[in-house]
JSON list of C-alpha atoms in Angstrom, two decimals:
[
{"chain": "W", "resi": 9, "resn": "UNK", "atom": "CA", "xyz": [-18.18, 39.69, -14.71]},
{"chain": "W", "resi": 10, "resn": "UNK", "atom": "CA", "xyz": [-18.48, 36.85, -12.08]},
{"chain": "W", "resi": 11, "resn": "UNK", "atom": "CA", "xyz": [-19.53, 38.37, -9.63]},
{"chain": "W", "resi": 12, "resn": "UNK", "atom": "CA", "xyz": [-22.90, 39.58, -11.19]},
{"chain": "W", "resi": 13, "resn": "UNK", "atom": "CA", "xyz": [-26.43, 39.68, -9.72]},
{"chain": "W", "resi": 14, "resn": "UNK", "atom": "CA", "xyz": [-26.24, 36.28, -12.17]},
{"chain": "W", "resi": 15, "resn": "UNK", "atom": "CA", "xyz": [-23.60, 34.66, -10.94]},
{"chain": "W", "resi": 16, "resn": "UNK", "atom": "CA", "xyz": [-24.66, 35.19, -7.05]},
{"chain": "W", "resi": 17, "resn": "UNK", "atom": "CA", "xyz": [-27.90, 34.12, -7.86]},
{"chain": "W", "resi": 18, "resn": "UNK", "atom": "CA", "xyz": [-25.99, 30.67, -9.46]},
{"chain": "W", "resi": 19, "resn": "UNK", "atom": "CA", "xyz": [-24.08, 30.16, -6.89]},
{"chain": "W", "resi": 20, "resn": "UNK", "atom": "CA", "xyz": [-26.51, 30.59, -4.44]},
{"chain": "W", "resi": 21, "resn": "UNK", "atom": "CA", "xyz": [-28.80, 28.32, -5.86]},
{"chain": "W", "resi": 22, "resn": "UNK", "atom": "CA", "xyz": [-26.02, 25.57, -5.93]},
{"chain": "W", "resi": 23, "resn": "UNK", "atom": "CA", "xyz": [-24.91, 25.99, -2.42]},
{"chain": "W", "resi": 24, "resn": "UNK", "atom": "CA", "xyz": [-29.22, 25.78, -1.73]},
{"chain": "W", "resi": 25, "resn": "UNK", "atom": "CA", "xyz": [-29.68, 23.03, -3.35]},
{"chain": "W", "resi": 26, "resn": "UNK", "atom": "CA", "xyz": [-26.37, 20.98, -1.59]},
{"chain": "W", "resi": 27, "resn": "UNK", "atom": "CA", "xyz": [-27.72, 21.91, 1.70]},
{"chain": "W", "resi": 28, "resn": "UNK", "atom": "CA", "xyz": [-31.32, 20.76, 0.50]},
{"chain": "W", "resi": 29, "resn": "UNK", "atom": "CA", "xyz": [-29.56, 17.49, -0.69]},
{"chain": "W", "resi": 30, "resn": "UNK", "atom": "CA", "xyz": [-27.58, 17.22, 2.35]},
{"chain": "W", "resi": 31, "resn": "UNK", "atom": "CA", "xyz": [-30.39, 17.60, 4.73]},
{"chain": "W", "resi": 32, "resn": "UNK", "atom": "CA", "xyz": [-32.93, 15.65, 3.08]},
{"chain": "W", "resi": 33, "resn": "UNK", "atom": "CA", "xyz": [-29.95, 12.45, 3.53]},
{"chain": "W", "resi": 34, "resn": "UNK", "atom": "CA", "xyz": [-29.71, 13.31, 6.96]},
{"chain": "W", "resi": 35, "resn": "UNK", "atom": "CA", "xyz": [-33.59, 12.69, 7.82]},
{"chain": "W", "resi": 36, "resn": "UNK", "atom": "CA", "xyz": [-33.59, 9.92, 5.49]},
{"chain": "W", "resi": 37, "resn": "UNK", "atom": "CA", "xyz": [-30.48, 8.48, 7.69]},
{"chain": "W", "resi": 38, "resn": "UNK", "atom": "CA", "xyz": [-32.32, 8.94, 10.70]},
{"chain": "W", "resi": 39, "resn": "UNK", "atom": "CA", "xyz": [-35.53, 7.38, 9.36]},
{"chain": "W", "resi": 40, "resn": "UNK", "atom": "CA", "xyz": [-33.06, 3.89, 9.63]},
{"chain": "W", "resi": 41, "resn": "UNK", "atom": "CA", "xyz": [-33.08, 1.77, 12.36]},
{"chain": "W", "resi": 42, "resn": "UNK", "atom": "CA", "xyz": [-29.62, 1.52, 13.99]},
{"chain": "W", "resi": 43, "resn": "UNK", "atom": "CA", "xyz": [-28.16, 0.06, 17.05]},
{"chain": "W", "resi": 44, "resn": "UNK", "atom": "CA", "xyz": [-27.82, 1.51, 20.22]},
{"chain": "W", "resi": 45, "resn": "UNK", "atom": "CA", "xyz": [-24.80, 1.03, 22.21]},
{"chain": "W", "resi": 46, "resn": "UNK", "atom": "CA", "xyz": [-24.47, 1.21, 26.17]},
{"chain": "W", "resi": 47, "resn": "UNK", "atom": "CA", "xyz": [-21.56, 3.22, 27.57]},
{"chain": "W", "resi": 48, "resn": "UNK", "atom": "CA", "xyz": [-22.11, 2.16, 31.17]},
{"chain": "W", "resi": 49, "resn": "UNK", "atom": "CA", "xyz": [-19.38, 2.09, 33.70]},
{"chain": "W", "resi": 50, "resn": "UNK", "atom": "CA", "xyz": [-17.92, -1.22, 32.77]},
{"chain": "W", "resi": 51, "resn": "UNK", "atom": "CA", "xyz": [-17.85, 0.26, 29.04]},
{"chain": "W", "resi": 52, "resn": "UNK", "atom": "CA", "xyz": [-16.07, 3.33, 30.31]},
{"chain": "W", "resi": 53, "resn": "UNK", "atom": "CA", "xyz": [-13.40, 1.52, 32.45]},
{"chain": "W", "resi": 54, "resn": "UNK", "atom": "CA", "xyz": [-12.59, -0.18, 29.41]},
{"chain": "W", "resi": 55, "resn": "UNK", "atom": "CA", "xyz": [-12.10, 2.90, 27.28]},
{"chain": "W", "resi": 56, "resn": "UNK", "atom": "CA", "xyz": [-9.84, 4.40, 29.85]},
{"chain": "W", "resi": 57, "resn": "UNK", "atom": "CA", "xyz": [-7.71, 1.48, 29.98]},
{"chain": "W", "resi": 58, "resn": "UNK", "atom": "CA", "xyz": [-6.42, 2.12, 26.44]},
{"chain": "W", "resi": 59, "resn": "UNK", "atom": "CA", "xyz": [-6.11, 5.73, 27.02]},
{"chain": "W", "resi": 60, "resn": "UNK", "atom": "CA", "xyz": [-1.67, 6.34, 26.69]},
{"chain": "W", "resi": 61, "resn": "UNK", "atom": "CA", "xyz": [-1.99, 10.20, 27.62]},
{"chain": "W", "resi": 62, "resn": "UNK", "atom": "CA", "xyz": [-4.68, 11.70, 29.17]},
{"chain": "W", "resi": 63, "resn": "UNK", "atom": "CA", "xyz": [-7.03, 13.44, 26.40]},
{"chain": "W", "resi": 64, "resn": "UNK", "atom": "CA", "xyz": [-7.34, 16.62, 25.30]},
{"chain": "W", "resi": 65, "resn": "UNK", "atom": "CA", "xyz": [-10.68, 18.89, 25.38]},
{"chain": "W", "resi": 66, "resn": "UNK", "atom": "CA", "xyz": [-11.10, 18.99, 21.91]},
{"chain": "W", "resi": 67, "resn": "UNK", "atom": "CA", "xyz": [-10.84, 14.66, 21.66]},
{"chain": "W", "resi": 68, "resn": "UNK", "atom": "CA", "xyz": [-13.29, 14.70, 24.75]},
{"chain": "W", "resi": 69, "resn": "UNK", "atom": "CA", "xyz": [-15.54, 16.67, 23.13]},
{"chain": "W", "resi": 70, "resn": "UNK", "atom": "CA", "xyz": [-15.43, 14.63, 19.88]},
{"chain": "W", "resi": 71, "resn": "UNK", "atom": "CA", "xyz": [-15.75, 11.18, 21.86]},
{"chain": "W", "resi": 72, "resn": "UNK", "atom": "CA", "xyz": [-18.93, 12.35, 23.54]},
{"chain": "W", "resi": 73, "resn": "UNK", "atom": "CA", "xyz": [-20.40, 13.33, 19.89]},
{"chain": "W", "resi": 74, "resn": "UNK", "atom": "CA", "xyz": [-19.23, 9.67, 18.83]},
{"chain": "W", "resi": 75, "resn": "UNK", "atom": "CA", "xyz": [-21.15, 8.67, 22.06]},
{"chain": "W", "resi": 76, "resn": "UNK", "atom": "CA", "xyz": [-23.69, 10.31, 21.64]},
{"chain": "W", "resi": 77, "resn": "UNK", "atom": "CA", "xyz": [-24.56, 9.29, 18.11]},
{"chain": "W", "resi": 78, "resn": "UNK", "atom": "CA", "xyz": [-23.79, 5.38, 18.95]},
{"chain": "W", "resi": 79, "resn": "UNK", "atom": "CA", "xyz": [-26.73, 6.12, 21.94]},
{"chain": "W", "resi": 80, "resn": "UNK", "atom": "CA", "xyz": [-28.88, 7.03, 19.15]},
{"chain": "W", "resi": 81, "resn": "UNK", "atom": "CA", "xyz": [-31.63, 4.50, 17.37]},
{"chain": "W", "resi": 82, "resn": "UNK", "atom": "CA", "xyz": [-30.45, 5.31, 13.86]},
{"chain": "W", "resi": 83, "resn": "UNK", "atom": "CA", "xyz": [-27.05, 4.95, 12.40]},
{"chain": "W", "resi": 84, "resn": "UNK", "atom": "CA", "xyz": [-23.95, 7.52, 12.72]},
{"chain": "W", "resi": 85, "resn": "UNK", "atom": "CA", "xyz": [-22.02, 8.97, 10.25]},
{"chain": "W", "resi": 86, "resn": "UNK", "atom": "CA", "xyz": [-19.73, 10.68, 10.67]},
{"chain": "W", "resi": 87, "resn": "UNK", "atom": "CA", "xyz": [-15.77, 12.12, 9.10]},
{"chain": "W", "resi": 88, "resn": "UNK", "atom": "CA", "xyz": [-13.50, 13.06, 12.07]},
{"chain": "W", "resi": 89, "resn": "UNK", "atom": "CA", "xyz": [-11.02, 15.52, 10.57]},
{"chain": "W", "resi": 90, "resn": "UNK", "atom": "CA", "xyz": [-7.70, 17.02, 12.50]},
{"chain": "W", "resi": 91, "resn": "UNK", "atom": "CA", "xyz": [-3.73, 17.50, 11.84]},
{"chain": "W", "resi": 92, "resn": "UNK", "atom": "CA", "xyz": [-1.57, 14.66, 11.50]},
{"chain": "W", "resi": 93, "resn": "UNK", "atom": "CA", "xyz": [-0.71, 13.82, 15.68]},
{"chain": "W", "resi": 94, "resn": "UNK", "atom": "CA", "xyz": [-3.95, 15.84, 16.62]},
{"chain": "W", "resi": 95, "resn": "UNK", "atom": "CA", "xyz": [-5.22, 12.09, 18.29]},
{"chain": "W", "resi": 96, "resn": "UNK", "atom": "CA", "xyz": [-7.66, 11.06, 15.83]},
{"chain": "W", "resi": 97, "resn": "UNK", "atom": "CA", "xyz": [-6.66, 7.09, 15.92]},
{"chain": "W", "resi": 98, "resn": "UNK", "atom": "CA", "xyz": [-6.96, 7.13, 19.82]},
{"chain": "W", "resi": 99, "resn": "UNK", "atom": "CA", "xyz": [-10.19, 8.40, 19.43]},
{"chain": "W", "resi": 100, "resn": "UNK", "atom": "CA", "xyz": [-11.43, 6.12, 16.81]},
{"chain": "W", "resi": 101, "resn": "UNK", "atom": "CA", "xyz": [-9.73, 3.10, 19.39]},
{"chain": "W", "resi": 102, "resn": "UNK", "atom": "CA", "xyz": [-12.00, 4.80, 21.68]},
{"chain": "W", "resi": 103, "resn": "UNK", "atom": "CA", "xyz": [-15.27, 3.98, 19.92]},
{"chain": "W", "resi": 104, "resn": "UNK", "atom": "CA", "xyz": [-13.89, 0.85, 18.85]},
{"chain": "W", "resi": 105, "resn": "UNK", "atom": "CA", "xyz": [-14.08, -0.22, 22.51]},
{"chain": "W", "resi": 106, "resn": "UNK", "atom": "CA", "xyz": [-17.18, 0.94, 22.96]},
{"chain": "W", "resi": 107, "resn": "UNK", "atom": "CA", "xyz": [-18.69, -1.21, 20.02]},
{"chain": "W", "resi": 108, "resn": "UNK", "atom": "CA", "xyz": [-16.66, -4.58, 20.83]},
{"chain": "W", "resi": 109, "resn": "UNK", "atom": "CA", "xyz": [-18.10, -3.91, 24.82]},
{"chain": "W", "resi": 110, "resn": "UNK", "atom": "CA", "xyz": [-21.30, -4.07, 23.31]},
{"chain": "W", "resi": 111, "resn": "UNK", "atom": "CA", "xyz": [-20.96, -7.75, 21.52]},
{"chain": "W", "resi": 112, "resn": "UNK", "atom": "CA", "xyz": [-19.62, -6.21, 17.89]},
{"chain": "W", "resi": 113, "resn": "UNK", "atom": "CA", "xyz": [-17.04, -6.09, 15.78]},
{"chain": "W", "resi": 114, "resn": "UNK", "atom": "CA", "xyz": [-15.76, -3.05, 14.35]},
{"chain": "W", "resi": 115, "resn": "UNK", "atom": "CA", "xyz": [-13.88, -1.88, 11.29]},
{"chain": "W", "resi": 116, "resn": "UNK", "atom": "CA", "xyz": [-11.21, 1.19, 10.39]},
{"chain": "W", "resi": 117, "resn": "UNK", "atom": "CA", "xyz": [-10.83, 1.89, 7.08]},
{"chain": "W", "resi": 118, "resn": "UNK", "atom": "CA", "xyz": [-7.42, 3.50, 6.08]},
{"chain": "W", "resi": 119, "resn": "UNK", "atom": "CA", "xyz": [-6.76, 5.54, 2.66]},
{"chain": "W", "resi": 120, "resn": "UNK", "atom": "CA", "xyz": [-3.22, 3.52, 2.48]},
{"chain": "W", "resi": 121, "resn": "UNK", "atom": "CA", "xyz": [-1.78, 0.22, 2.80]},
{"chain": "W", "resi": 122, "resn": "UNK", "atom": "CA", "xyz": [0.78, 1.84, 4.67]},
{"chain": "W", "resi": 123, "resn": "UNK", "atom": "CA", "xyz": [-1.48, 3.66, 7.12]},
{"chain": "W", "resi": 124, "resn": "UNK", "atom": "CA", "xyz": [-3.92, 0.88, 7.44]},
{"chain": "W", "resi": 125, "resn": "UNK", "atom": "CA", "xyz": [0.01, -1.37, 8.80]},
{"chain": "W", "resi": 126, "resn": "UNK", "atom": "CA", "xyz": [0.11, 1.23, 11.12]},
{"chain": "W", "resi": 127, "resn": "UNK", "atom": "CA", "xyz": [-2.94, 1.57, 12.34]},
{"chain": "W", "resi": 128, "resn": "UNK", "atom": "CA", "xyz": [-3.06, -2.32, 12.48]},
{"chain": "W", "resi": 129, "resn": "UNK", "atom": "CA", "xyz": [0.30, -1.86, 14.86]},
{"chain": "W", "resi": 130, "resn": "UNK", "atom": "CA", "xyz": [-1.02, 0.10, 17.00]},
{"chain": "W", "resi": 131, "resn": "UNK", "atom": "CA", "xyz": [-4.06, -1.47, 17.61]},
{"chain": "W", "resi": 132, "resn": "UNK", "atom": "CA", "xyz": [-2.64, -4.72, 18.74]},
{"chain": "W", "resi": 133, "resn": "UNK", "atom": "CA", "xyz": [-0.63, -2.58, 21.04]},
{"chain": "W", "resi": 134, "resn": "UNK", "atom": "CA", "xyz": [-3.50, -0.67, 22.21]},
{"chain": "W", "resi": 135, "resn": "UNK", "atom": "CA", "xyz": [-6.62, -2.80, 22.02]},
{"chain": "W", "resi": 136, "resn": "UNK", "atom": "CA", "xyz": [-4.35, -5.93, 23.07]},
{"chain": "W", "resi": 137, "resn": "UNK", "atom": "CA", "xyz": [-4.45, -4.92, 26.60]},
{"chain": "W", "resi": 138, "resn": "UNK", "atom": "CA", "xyz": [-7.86, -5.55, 26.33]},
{"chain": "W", "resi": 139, "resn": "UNK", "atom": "CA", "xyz": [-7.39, -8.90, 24.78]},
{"chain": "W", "resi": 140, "resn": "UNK", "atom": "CA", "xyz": [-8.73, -8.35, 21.21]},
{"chain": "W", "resi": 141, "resn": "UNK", "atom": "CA", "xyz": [-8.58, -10.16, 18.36]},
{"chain": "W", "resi": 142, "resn": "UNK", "atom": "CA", "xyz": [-7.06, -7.38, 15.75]},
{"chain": "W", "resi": 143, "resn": "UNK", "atom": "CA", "xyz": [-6.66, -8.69, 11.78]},
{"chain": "W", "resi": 144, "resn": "UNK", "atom": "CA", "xyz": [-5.79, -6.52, 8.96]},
{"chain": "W", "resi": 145, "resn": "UNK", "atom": "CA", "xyz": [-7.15, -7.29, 5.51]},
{"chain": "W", "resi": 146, "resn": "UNK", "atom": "CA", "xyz": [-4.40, -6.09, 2.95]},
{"chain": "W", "resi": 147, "resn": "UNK", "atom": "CA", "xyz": [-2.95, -6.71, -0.03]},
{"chain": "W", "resi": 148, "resn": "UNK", "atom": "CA", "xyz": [0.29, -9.34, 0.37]},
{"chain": "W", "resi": 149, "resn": "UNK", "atom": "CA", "xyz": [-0.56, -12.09, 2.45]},
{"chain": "W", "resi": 150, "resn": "UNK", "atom": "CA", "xyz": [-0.66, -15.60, 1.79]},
{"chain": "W", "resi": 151, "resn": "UNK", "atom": "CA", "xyz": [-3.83, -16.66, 0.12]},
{"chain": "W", "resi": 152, "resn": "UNK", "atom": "CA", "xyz": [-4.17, -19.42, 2.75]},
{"chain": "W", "resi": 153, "resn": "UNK", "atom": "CA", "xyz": [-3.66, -16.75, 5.52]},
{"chain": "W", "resi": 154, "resn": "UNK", "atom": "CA", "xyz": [-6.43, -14.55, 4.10]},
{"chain": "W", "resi": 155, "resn": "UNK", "atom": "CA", "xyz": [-8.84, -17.36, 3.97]},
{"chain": "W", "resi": 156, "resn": "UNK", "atom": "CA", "xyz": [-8.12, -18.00, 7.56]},
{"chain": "W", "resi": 157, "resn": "UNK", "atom": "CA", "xyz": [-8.42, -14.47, 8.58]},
{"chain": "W", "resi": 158, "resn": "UNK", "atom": "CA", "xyz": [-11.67, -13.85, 6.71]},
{"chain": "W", "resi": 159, "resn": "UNK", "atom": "CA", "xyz": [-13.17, -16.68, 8.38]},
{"chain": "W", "resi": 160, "resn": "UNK", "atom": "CA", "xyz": [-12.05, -15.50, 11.54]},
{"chain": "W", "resi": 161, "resn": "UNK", "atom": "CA", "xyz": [-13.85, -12.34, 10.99]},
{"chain": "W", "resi": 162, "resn": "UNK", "atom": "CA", "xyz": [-17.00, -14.01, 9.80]},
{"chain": "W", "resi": 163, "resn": "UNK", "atom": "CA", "xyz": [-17.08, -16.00, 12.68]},
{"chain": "W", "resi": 164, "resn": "UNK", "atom": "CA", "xyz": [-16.74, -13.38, 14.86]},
{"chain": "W", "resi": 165, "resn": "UNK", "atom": "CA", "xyz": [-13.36, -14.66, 16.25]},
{"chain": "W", "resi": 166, "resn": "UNK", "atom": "CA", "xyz": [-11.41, -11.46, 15.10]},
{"chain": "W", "resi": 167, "resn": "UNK", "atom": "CA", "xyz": [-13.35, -8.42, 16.74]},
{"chain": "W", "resi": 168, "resn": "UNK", "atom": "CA", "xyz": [-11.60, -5.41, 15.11]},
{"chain": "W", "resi": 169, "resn": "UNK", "atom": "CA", "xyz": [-10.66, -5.54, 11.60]},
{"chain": "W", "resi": 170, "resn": "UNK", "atom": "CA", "xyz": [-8.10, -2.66, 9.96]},
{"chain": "W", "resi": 171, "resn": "UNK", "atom": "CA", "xyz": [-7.53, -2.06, 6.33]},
{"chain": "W", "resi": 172, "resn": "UNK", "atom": "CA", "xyz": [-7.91, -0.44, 2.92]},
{"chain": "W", "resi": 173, "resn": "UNK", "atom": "CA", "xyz": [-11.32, -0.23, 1.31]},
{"chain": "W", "resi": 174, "resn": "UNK", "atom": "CA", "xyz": [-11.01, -4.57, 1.04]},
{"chain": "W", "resi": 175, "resn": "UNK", "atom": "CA", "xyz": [-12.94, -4.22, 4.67]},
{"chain": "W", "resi": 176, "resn": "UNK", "atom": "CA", "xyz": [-15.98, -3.21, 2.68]},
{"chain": "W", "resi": 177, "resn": "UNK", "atom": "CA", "xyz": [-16.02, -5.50, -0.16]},
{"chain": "W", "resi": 178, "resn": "UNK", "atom": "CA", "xyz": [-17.96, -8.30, -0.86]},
{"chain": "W", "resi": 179, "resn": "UNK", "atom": "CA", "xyz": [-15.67, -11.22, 0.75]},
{"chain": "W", "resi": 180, "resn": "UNK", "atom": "CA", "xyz": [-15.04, -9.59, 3.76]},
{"chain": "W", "resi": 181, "resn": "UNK", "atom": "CA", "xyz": [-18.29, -10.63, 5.41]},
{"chain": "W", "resi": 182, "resn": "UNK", "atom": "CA", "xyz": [-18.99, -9.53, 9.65]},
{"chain": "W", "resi": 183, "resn": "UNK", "atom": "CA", "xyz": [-20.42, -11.70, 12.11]},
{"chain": "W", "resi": 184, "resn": "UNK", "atom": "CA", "xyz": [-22.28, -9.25, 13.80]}
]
């Protein structure tokens, strides 16, 4: 029978012993030194510049987490999860702002070629009106044109890069 004084006792010793995993990574996380980003009025302006709709509560509530974990000493991590059209890239644009106002680059990593074209779309659309230098690092371009764009981003020339998982591999290398 599964569901046994045994088997509860089993499963309740895995789920235990996740959580204890899971919280002993989140102290050790906060035991790193991270950056601290400003969101000061100029920052602020700049994120509601980009803004196409005005946001619902549920994406204001998830940009002041965001916020509040890039105000923090130690790193963030986080997974922002929602329905497909429930605003998840204008949200991630919105942190992206916040981290190029503060004098870095930033990075989205898509699960798909085809997402990460999107995504790379719409943030020339969007973050263009704040003049910034958007690449994508994909699969298909010229090998000429992908040395050129990865020395952008080292040099800090390109200030938001969008992709597949090639954002986080070796040769893709970030100024600051």
């Amino acid at each position: 029978r599964r569901n046994s004084p045994y088997h509860r006792r089993l499963i309740f010793e895995e789920f235990f012993l996740l959580e204890l995993i899971l919280a002993l990574r989140r102290v050790q996380g906060r035991a790193l030194k991270g950056v601290r980003f400003e969101t000061a009025d100029r920052v602020r302006q700049q994120v509601k510049k980009i803004l196409p709709f005005h946001p619902t509560s549920a994406q204001k509530r998830v940009l002041k987490e965001i916020v509040d974990d890039l105000k923090a000493p130690y790193p963030m991590t986080r997974l922002m999860q929602g329905d497909v059209g429930s605003g998840k890239t204008i949200v991630a644009f919105e942190a992206i702002v916040i981290a190029v106002e503060n004098g870095y680059q930033a990075a989205l990593m898509a699960p798909t070629e085809i997402l990460a074209e999107q995504h790379f779309i719409n943030a020339k659309r969007i973050l263009g009106m704040l003049n910034y230098q958007v690449g994508v690092v994909r699969r298909g371009i010229r090998k000429a044109e992908k040395l050129a764009l990865l020395e952008s981003i080292a040099s800090g020339e390109v200030q938001v890069v969008i992709g597949t998982h090639a954002v986080i591999e070796e040769h893709t290398v970030f100024k600051k």
